[in-house]
Backbone as ProteinMPNN parsed JSONL, in Angstrom:
{"seq_chain_A": "MKTLVLFSSADHQGNTAKVIERVASLATLEVVNIDKLTITGYNYANQYPEDDFYPLVEKMLAADNIVLASPNYWHAPTAPMKALIDRITELTDVDALKPKGRALAGKNGLVLTSSAVSEICPIYDQIFARFFEYFDMPYAGKLHADCSDGIKIDQQQLQDFLHILNRQSAVVS", "coords_chain_A": {"N_chain_A": [[10.224, -0.316, 56.837], [12.313, 1.194, 58.242], [11.53, 4.796, 59.595], [13.339, 7.651, 60.303], [12.711, 10.389, 61.619], [13.999, 13.519, 61.75], [14.37, 16.84, 63.201], [13.694, 19.932, 63.901], [12.513, 23.018, 64.981], [11.677, 26.246, 65.888], [9.534, 26.946, 67.337], [8.478, 24.19, 68.802], [6.176, 23.094, 69.003], [4.669, 23.671, 66.51], [3.402, 24.458, 63.716], [4.637, 23.301, 61.769], [5.993, 20.456, 64.176], [3.014, 19.729, 63.653], [2.767, 18.833, 61.663], [4.595, 16.589, 60.95], [2.96, 15.398, 63.536], [0.751, 14.701, 61.705], [1.67, 13.478, 59.883], [3.018, 10.874, 61.038], [1.108, 10.049, 62.906], [-0.077, 8.287, 60.643], [2.185, 6.622, 59.797], [5.199, 4.371, 61.088], [7.205, 6.311, 62.263], [10.428, 7.525, 63.89], [10.734, 10.263, 65.427], [13.442, 12.799, 66.47], [14.025, 15.096, 67.745], [16.533, 17.568, 67.128], [17.093, 19.928, 68.472], [17.339, 19.749, 71.635], [19.367, 18.248, 71.252], [22.882, 17.976, 72.058], [25.35, 19.353, 69.197], [28.317, 19.462, 68.644], [29.391, 22.603, 66.692], [30.595, 22.471, 62.918], [34.476, 21.949, 62.08], [37.21, 22.756, 60.568], [39.275, 21.524, 61.497], [38.582, 19.242, 63.197], [38.004, 18.831, 66.094], [36.586, 17.586, 68.053], [34.495, 18.014, 71.496], [32.66, 15.383, 73.765], [30.433, 14.473, 71.922], [26.501, 14.888, 70.81], [26.86, 13.983, 69.259], [28.007, 11.183, 67.183], [26.434, 9.147, 68.52], [23.552, 10.605, 66.808], [23.97, 10.284, 64.405], [24.704, 7.16, 63.92], [22.141, 6.101, 64.682], [20.59, 7.535, 62.326], [22.381, 5.691, 60.266], [21.42, 3.436, 60.868], [18.47, 3.747, 60.593], [16.168, 3.444, 57.485], [15.247, 5.558, 56.094], [15.502, 8.705, 56.29], [14.301, 11.524, 57.423], [14.578, 14.84, 56.708], [13.462, 17.038, 58.787], [12.305, 20.539, 58.847], [10.58, 24.182, 59.54], [10.698, 26.686, 57.211], [12.887, 28.927, 57.022], [13.426, 32.415, 56.501], [14.005, 31.022, 54.023], [15.845, 28.447, 54.254], [16.258, 26.071, 55.892], [16.383, 26.048, 59.832], [18.409, 26.928, 61.996], [19.422, 24.944, 63.364], [19.214, 23.079, 61.967], [20.577, 23.255, 59.925], [23.457, 23.615, 60.671], [23.781, 20.679, 61.705], [23.663, 19.564, 59.167], [26.489, 20.627, 57.946], [27.965, 19.82, 59.887], [27.938, 16.899, 59.267], [29.713, 16.739, 57.895], [32.066, 15.771, 58.889], [31.572, 13.399, 58.428], [33.251, 12.684, 55.985], [35.727, 13.888, 56.263], [37.242, 12.814, 57.779], [39.266, 9.684, 58.533], [38.519, 7.135, 59.231], [35.511, 7.462, 59.696], [35.012, 7.746, 57.508], [33.444, 5.281, 55.931], [30.926, 4.816, 57.576], [29.952, 7.79, 56.146], [29.883, 6.948, 53.682], [27.918, 4.692, 54.08], [25.48, 6.568, 53.93], [24.59, 6.296, 51.512], [22.291, 5.376, 49.255], [20.126, 5.254, 51.242], [17.121, 6.189, 51.764], [16.228, 9.786, 51.963], [14.401, 12.674, 52.426], [12.259, 15.558, 52.697], [10.262, 17.506, 54.509], [8.845, 19.828, 55.538], [7.456, 23.512, 56.736], [5.669, 26.53, 55.706], [5.024, 30.035, 54.695], [4.022, 30.012, 52.553], [2.407, 28.569, 49.049], [4.134, 26.118, 48.105], [6.668, 24.715, 47.835], [10.061, 26.232, 48.56], [12.502, 27.465, 46.306], [14.843, 27.771, 47.377], [15.47, 26.636, 49.386], [14.736, 24.22, 49.303], [16.559, 22.786, 47.895], [18.784, 22.643, 49.192], [18.656, 20.755, 50.61], [17.945, 18.893, 48.496], [20.947, 19.373, 47.425], [22.522, 18.285, 49.664], [21.829, 15.628, 49.967], [22.143, 14.74, 47.328], [25.24, 14.941, 47.382], [25.67, 12.682, 49.054], [25.255, 10.912, 47.82], [22.143, 9.719, 48.239], [19.162, 8.634, 47.374], [16.725, 11.693, 46.58], [13.926, 11.084, 47.788], [11.807, 11.975, 48.067], [9.425, 15.139, 49.262], [7.312, 16.264, 51.487], [5.442, 19.533, 51.877], [3.916, 22.386, 53.615], [1.197, 24.331, 53.272], [1.057, 27.263, 55.361], [0.03, 29.234, 55.587], [-2.784, 30.139, 56.148], [-3.949, 28.394, 58.672], [-3.254, 25.307, 58.463], [-3.18, 23.565, 56.109], [-1.997, 20.837, 53.674], [-1.333, 18.848, 51.193], [-3.063, 16.009, 49.599], [-2.333, 14.359, 47.864], [0.199, 15.062, 47.584], [0.74, 13.952, 50.451], [0.108, 11.877, 50.32], [1.278, 10.446, 48.394], [4.348, 10.33, 49.955], [2.984, 8.985, 52.258], [3.89, 6.96, 50.843], [6.241, 5.943, 50.124], [7.992, 6.178, 52.721], [6.231, 4.211, 53.214], [5.861, 1.843, 51.841], [4.758, 1.201, 50.37], [1.085, 1.174, 49.43], [-0.741, 3.648, 50.759], [-3.615, 4.514, 52.822], [-5.148, 6.992, 52.759], [-7.369, 9.553, 54.494]], "CA_chain_A": [[11.078, 0.545, 56.261], [12.222, 2.407, 59.685], [12.222, 5.986, 59.377], [14.256, 8.271, 61.425], [12.456, 12.189, 61.171], [15.345, 14.721, 62.26], [13.303, 17.861, 63.587], [13.805, 21.464, 63.851], [11.7, 24.383, 64.517], [11.714, 27.988, 66.981], [8.258, 26.366, 67.789], [8.813, 23.119, 69.44], [4.751, 22.542, 69.134], [4.248, 24.531, 65.765], [2.803, 23.755, 62.261], [5.798, 21.951, 61.811], [5.439, 19.804, 64.348], [2.119, 19.346, 63.712], [2.548, 18.031, 60.005], [4.796, 15.126, 61.764], [1.894, 14.307, 64.127], [-0.318, 14.503, 60.971], [2.132, 11.957, 59.488], [3.111, 9.416, 62.292], [-0.903, 8.997, 63.061], [-0.341, 7.452, 59.027], [3.359, 5.895, 59.863], [5.93, 4.416, 62.226], [8.92, 7.339, 62.882], [11.451, 7.578, 65.178], [11.256, 11.78, 65.754], [14.241, 13.218, 67.741], [14.378, 17.042, 68.012], [18.405, 17.511, 66.977], [17.576, 21.488, 69.299], [17.25, 19.599, 72.6], [20.74, 17.187, 71.361], [23.803, 18.805, 72.188], [25.927, 19.172, 68.247], [29.297, 20.853, 68.002], [29.311, 22.841, 65.413], [31.688, 21.448, 62.059], [35.753, 22.392, 62.533], [37.999, 22.335, 59.999], [40.312, 20.582, 62.548], [37.942, 17.93, 63.778], [38.343, 18.737, 67.112], [35.172, 17.774, 68.625], [34.466, 17.724, 72.46], [32.039, 14.513, 73.196], [28.148, 15.526, 72.013], [25.444, 14.224, 70.578], [26.322, 13.823, 67.037], [28.079, 10.548, 67.319], [25.168, 8.307, 68.745], [23.163, 10.394, 65.8], [24.44, 9.355, 63.019], [23.667, 5.891, 63.977], [20.45, 6.411, 64.194], [20.899, 7.679, 60.91], [22.721, 4.384, 59.347], [20.223, 2.414, 61.236], [17.134, 4.003, 59.972], [16.017, 3.431, 55.547], [14.435, 6.631, 55.748], [15.969, 9.811, 56.838], [13.131, 13.031, 57.718], [14.487, 16.749, 57.443], [11.799, 18.028, 59.254], [12.523, 21.967, 59.55], [9.98, 25.409, 58.882], [11.138, 27.733, 56.095], [12.907, 30.602, 57.638], [14.432, 32.983, 55.051], [14.094, 30.346, 52.28], [16.684, 27.944, 54.547], [15.842, 25.572, 57.149], [16.485, 26.654, 61.396], [20.188, 26.581, 62.605], [20.547, 23.808, 64.43], [19.372, 21.972, 61.148], [21.802, 23.481, 58.957], [24.758, 22.837, 61.662], [23.916, 19.489, 62.038], [23.676, 18.801, 57.694], [27.54, 21.375, 58.04], [28.94, 18.436, 61.301], [28.146, 15.821, 59.135], [31.022, 17.239, 56.843], [33.11, 15.207, 59.095], [31.722, 11.535, 57.624], [33.947, 13.078, 54.577], [36.899, 14.598, 56.16], [37.881, 11.843, 58.452], [39.422, 8.564, 57.563], [37.339, 6.778, 60.595], [34.17, 7.567, 59.843], [34.302, 7.675, 56.154], [32.748, 4.103, 56.229], [29.469, 5.65, 58.155], [29.716, 8.495, 55.645], [29.952, 5.973, 53.006], [27.039, 4.419, 53.682], [24.368, 6.724, 53.837], [24.272, 5.747, 50.718], [20.962, 4.277, 49.301], [18.851, 5.631, 52.203], [15.95, 7.259, 51.332], [16.507, 11.431, 52.06], [13.173, 13.092, 52.579], [11.963, 16.574, 53.444], [9.572, 17.773, 55.377], [8.541, 22.133, 55.786], [6.023, 24.713, 56.225], [6.059, 27.824, 55.754], [3.904, 31.119, 54.729], [3.241, 29.493, 50.517], [1.791, 27.366, 48.584], [4.693, 25.986, 47.176], [8.15, 24.365, 49.48], [10.749, 27.14, 48.58], [13.311, 26.122, 45.562], [15.955, 28.021, 47.481], [15.248, 25.764, 50.712], [14.645, 22.667, 48.607], [18.302, 23.247, 46.655], [20.413, 23.267, 50.195], [18.362, 19.292, 51.015], [18.387, 18.073, 46.92], [22.337, 19.074, 47.267], [23.068, 18.053, 50.627], [21.178, 14.093, 49.498], [23.291, 14.172, 45.878], [26.378, 14.893, 48.057], [25.521, 11.735, 50.364], [24.344, 9.326, 47.133], [20.889, 9.584, 48.888], [17.666, 9.453, 46.648], [15.671, 12.113, 47.446], [12.997, 10.106, 47.776], [10.395, 12.674, 49.06], [8.977, 16.279, 50.353], [6.286, 17.134, 52.022], [4.812, 20.989, 52.144], [2.572, 22.185, 54.227], [0.672, 25.491, 52.726], [0.447, 27.501, 56.875], [-1.058, 30.754, 55.419], [-4.55, 29.798, 56.931], [-4.2, 27.064, 58.517], [-2.1, 23.73, 58.218], [-2.777, 23.092, 54.784], [-1.096, 19.802, 53.324], [-1.911, 18.103, 49.695], [-2.892, 15.715, 50.141], [-1.627, 13.671, 46.905], [1.72, 14.685, 48.097], [0.757, 13.168, 52.026], [0.223, 10.456, 50.276], [2.863, 10.308, 47.921], [5.41, 10.884, 51.423], [3.4, 7.843, 52.965], [4.381, 5.054, 49.893], [7.855, 6.091, 50.118], [7.425, 5.355, 54.053], [5.453, 2.588, 53.688], [6.75, 1.216, 50.573], [3.451, 0.78, 49.928], [-0.119, 2.553, 49.477], [-1.446, 4.192, 52.078], [-5.135, 5.536, 52.58], [-5.315, 8.656, 53.574], [-8.363, 10.267, 54.812]], "C_chain_A": [[10.841, 1.134, 57.852], [12.319, 3.547, 58.782], [12.669, 6.723, 60.604], [13.756, 9.872, 61.301], [13.696, 13.109, 62.181], [14.473, 15.939, 62.7], [13.725, 18.885, 64.532], [13.0, 22.82, 63.874], [12.186, 25.308, 66.267], [10.768, 27.891, 67.762], [8.474, 24.955, 67.908], [6.981, 22.116, 69.588], [3.969, 23.491, 68.613], [3.869, 23.786, 65.069], [3.556, 22.427, 61.66], [6.139, 20.517, 62.213], [4.014, 19.153, 64.758], [1.616, 18.442, 62.482], [3.253, 16.758, 61.278], [4.286, 14.45, 62.455], [0.971, 13.734, 62.861], [0.546, 13.241, 60.378], [2.296, 10.51, 60.139], [1.688, 8.753, 63.045], [-1.252, 8.149, 61.339], [0.844, 6.312, 59.396], [4.332, 5.948, 61.056], [6.725, 5.418, 61.906], [9.107, 6.919, 64.194], [11.822, 8.97, 64.526], [12.129, 12.042, 66.681], [14.26, 14.53, 67.026], [15.251, 17.474, 68.175], [17.912, 19.39, 68.587], [17.016, 20.565, 70.538], [18.581, 18.528, 72.801], [21.587, 18.956, 71.336], [25.209, 18.812, 70.324], [27.063, 19.94, 68.27], [29.198, 21.272, 66.699], [30.787, 21.927, 64.069], [32.949, 22.35, 62.46], [36.25, 21.979, 61.439], [39.684, 20.736, 60.283], [40.101, 18.934, 63.315], [37.917, 17.571, 64.815], [37.221, 18.889, 67.832], [35.263, 17.23, 70.22], [33.237, 16.633, 72.739], [30.827, 15.474, 73.445], [27.378, 14.598, 71.766], [25.57, 12.985, 69.335], [26.898, 12.72, 66.783], [26.647, 9.341, 67.558], [23.411, 8.89, 66.989], [23.437, 9.866, 64.663], [24.52, 8.279, 63.133], [22.58, 5.399, 64.535], [20.409, 6.211, 62.979], [20.989, 6.464, 60.044], [21.801, 3.51, 59.697], [18.771, 2.196, 60.088], [17.291, 4.308, 57.834], [15.696, 4.695, 55.102], [14.984, 7.995, 56.12], [15.391, 11.112, 56.428], [13.946, 14.332, 57.958], [13.903, 17.139, 57.851], [12.443, 19.963, 59.761], [11.401, 23.33, 58.339], [11.046, 26.068, 58.308], [11.424, 28.638, 56.804], [14.034, 30.885, 57.368], [15.063, 32.302, 54.194], [15.564, 29.36, 53.133], [15.515, 27.37, 55.478], [16.916, 26.03, 58.612], [18.16, 26.565, 61.106], [20.865, 25.657, 62.71], [20.152, 22.749, 62.897], [20.535, 21.951, 59.752], [22.969, 23.142, 59.816], [24.734, 21.945, 61.836], [24.456, 18.998, 60.157], [25.634, 19.671, 57.724], [28.035, 20.224, 59.138], [29.006, 17.195, 59.982], [29.371, 15.59, 57.966], [32.015, 16.039, 57.466], [32.916, 13.506, 58.819], [32.899, 11.806, 56.312], [35.249, 13.259, 54.554], [37.897, 13.466, 57.289], [37.834, 10.415, 58.316], [38.076, 7.42, 58.374], [36.088, 6.947, 60.457], [33.876, 7.673, 58.482], [33.526, 6.449, 55.767], [31.338, 4.583, 56.292], [28.973, 6.557, 56.381], [29.129, 8.234, 54.223], [28.367, 5.606, 52.677], [25.72, 4.882, 54.238], [24.178, 6.449, 52.664], [23.533, 5.263, 49.935], [19.868, 4.823, 49.552], [18.703, 6.633, 50.922], [16.279, 8.9, 52.225], [14.954, 11.731, 51.278], [13.066, 14.667, 53.099], [10.799, 16.545, 53.882], [9.361, 18.88, 55.688], [7.463, 22.504, 56.084], [6.461, 25.551, 55.949], [4.627, 28.269, 55.203], [3.226, 31.084, 53.349], [2.982, 28.57, 50.667], [3.1, 26.253, 48.414], [6.163, 25.826, 47.839], [9.449, 26.033, 47.848], [12.143, 26.718, 47.738], [14.578, 26.509, 46.722], [16.26, 26.776, 48.395], [15.793, 24.257, 50.428], [16.297, 22.329, 48.37], [18.835, 22.394, 48.123], [19.833, 21.591, 50.609], [19.334, 18.467, 49.536], [20.467, 18.068, 47.215], [23.154, 18.203, 48.059], [22.921, 15.653, 49.882], [22.195, 13.489, 48.481], [24.292, 14.126, 46.342], [26.507, 13.247, 48.514], [25.577, 10.474, 49.403], [23.487, 9.018, 47.701], [20.408, 9.301, 48.195], [17.051, 10.39, 47.448], [14.697, 12.142, 46.579], [11.136, 11.086, 47.589], [10.352, 14.06, 49.915], [7.551, 16.609, 50.785], [6.167, 18.648, 52.602], [3.894, 21.116, 52.445], [1.976, 23.305, 54.672], [0.732, 26.195, 54.651], [0.551, 29.28, 56.614], [-1.947, 30.638, 55.932], [-4.307, 28.766, 57.045], [-3.228, 26.554, 58.413], [-3.05, 23.283, 56.644], [-2.301, 21.93, 53.757], [-1.999, 18.88, 52.334], [-1.861, 17.193, 49.788], [-2.519, 14.234, 48.712], [0.019, 13.87, 47.364], [1.822, 14.147, 49.646], [1.082, 11.503, 51.074], [1.453, 9.706, 49.254], [4.014, 9.491, 49.34], [5.335, 9.635, 51.839], [3.714, 6.858, 52.059], [5.689, 4.964, 49.882], [8.41, 4.957, 51.416], [7.471, 4.499, 54.296], [5.777, 1.525, 52.876], [5.262, 0.395, 50.144], [1.634, 1.329, 49.714], [-0.652, 2.612, 50.556], [-2.934, 4.821, 51.792], [-5.216, 6.668, 53.666], [-6.326, 9.073, 53.426], [-8.342, 11.65, 54.603]], "O_chain_A": [[9.808, 1.411, 58.462], [12.861, 3.569, 57.677], [12.368, 6.391, 61.751], [14.606, 10.613, 60.807], [13.903, 12.978, 63.388], [13.385, 15.672, 62.191], [14.042, 18.71, 65.708], [12.89, 23.562, 62.898], [12.781, 24.97, 67.29], [10.788, 28.506, 68.828], [8.708, 24.453, 66.809], [6.719, 21.006, 70.052], [3.072, 24.111, 69.185], [3.821, 22.583, 65.324], [3.29, 21.278, 61.307], [6.44, 19.602, 61.446], [3.781, 18.397, 65.701], [0.639, 17.711, 62.314], [2.622, 16.219, 62.188], [4.532, 13.246, 62.526], [0.507, 12.594, 62.883], [0.079, 12.103, 60.429], [1.836, 9.414, 59.82], [1.354, 7.656, 63.491], [-2.301, 7.615, 60.979], [0.507, 5.132, 59.307], [4.473, 6.899, 61.826], [7.019, 5.231, 60.726], [8.495, 6.353, 65.1], [12.643, 9.158, 63.628], [11.854, 11.637, 67.811], [14.511, 14.777, 65.846], [15.375, 17.992, 69.285], [18.705, 19.614, 69.502], [15.792, 20.636, 70.437], [18.915, 18.041, 73.882], [21.337, 20.113, 70.998], [26.11, 18.002, 70.547], [26.94, 21.118, 67.936], [28.973, 20.545, 65.732], [31.618, 21.072, 64.376], [32.724, 23.388, 63.083], [35.906, 20.853, 61.082], [40.395, 19.866, 59.78], [40.829, 18.028, 63.722], [37.834, 16.368, 65.062], [36.806, 19.975, 68.236], [35.926, 16.215, 70.433], [32.434, 16.821, 71.826], [30.407, 16.353, 74.197], [27.434, 13.52, 72.357], [25.022, 11.997, 68.846], [26.52, 12.566, 65.621], [26.044, 8.849, 66.604], [22.648, 8.112, 66.416], [22.905, 8.881, 64.152], [24.371, 7.892, 61.974], [22.302, 4.222, 64.768], [20.248, 5.118, 62.435], [20.098, 6.12, 59.267], [21.332, 2.772, 58.83], [18.297, 1.336, 59.345], [18.07, 4.985, 57.163], [15.806, 5.01, 53.917], [13.853, 8.414, 56.367], [15.749, 11.747, 55.435], [14.044, 14.863, 59.064], [13.448, 18.064, 57.178], [12.874, 20.337, 60.851], [11.378, 23.441, 57.114], [12.179, 26.06, 58.79], [10.536, 29.306, 57.333], [15.129, 30.367, 57.584], [16.144, 32.535, 53.655], [16.586, 29.608, 52.492], [14.405, 27.824, 55.758], [18.1, 26.308, 58.422], [18.81, 26.183, 60.132], [22.032, 25.347, 62.471], [20.796, 21.708, 62.763], [21.034, 21.105, 59.01], [23.482, 22.081, 59.46], [25.814, 21.643, 62.342], [25.412, 18.256, 59.932], [26.288, 18.725, 57.284], [28.981, 19.712, 58.54], [30.08, 16.633, 59.769], [29.758, 14.57, 57.396], [32.702, 15.389, 56.678], [33.765, 12.624, 58.944], [33.308, 10.782, 55.764], [35.989, 13.05, 53.593], [39.121, 13.506, 57.413], [36.788, 9.821, 58.057], [36.965, 7.129, 57.93], [35.436, 6.424, 61.362], [32.701, 7.703, 58.116], [32.655, 6.833, 54.987], [30.644, 4.743, 55.288], [28.063, 6.19, 55.638], [28.262, 8.902, 53.658], [27.703, 5.914, 51.687], [24.934, 4.142, 54.829], [22.97, 6.21, 52.656], [24.1, 4.232, 49.573], [18.899, 5.0, 48.813], [19.269, 7.252, 50.022], [16.632, 8.721, 53.39], [14.485, 11.336, 50.211], [13.873, 14.978, 53.974], [10.155, 15.515, 53.681], [10.096, 19.012, 56.667], [6.449, 21.895, 55.744], [7.686, 25.629, 55.852], [3.58, 27.625, 55.139], [2.268, 31.764, 52.979], [3.047, 27.776, 51.605], [2.649, 25.18, 48.814], [6.73, 26.806, 48.322], [9.306, 26.384, 46.677], [12.879, 25.851, 48.209], [15.32, 25.566, 46.995], [17.195, 26.013, 48.152], [16.651, 23.512, 50.902], [16.915, 21.431, 48.942], [19.364, 21.313, 47.86], [20.809, 20.976, 51.037], [20.422, 17.907, 49.401], [21.152, 17.046, 47.202], [24.109, 17.54, 47.655], [23.774, 14.831, 49.549], [22.828, 12.433, 48.521], [24.852, 13.118, 45.913], [27.557, 12.668, 48.237], [25.826, 9.334, 49.794], [23.582, 7.829, 48.003], [21.208, 9.634, 47.321], [16.801, 10.227, 48.643], [14.453, 12.649, 45.485], [9.991, 10.859, 47.2], [10.989, 14.217, 50.957], [6.832, 17.345, 50.109], [6.722, 18.953, 53.658], [2.918, 20.478, 52.05], [1.951, 23.612, 55.864], [0.316, 25.291, 55.375], [1.014, 30.194, 57.297], [-1.948, 31.652, 56.629], [-4.293, 27.967, 56.108], [-2.192, 27.199, 58.256], [-3.513, 22.146, 56.733], [-2.263, 22.464, 52.649], [-3.069, 18.338, 52.61], [-0.739, 16.794, 50.1], [-2.572, 13.078, 49.13], [0.848, 12.964, 47.449], [2.95, 13.914, 50.08], [1.859, 10.553, 51.167], [2.207, 8.747, 49.421], [4.276, 8.296, 49.472], [6.318, 8.909, 51.99], [3.828, 5.736, 52.553], [6.259, 3.902, 49.627], [8.881, 3.819, 51.405], [8.153, 3.842, 55.082], [5.945, 0.378, 53.29], [4.988, -0.733, 49.732], [1.505, 2.359, 50.376], [-1.006, 1.661, 51.254], [-3.29, 5.448, 50.794], [-5.305, 6.939, 54.863], [-6.657, 9.164, 52.244], [-9.314, 12.336, 54.916]]}, "name": "protein", "num_of_chains": 1, "seq": "MKTLVLFSSADHQGNTAKVIERVASLATLEVVNIDKLTITGYNYANQYPEDDFYPLVEKMLAADNIVLASPNYWHAPTAPMKALIDRITELTDVDALKPKGRALAGKNGLVLTSSAVSEICPIYDQIFARFFEYFDMPYAGKLHADCSDGIKIDQQQLQDFLHILNRQSAVVS"}
């Protein structure tokens, strides 16, 4: 199973990055820092300069698992993550791109996040749940790290997340 992690954070070495590193030590991941890409914001005219969006879509289409990884800022992902989600709308607007949008169906959608509370924020969670639903992607799993005092990851949640990524039982120490 090929796993693509689309990562965004104000701190590229922060808590969310450390959670990704933990998962990467237990599963094979390709991590793309979308903050380092140029992705033009969505517009109704669907007129875009050449940017990094189309190559990123190709990476998404080649993956079995698409993990959207962002800290939770004010009940939402980072602005670049939200901008990417908005831009993906283009795959539903432009006739030539609609097959690519439909090709996302059936890919596992997963979320990896961190915040200063013990549970994933329901508002944050719904942003991704609705996105995955719209593209007919199963919301296959989520991993949340409570960073109120260090980085705490529920071991069962980690085990479940890895199971989805690896499609086999992973042993977590």
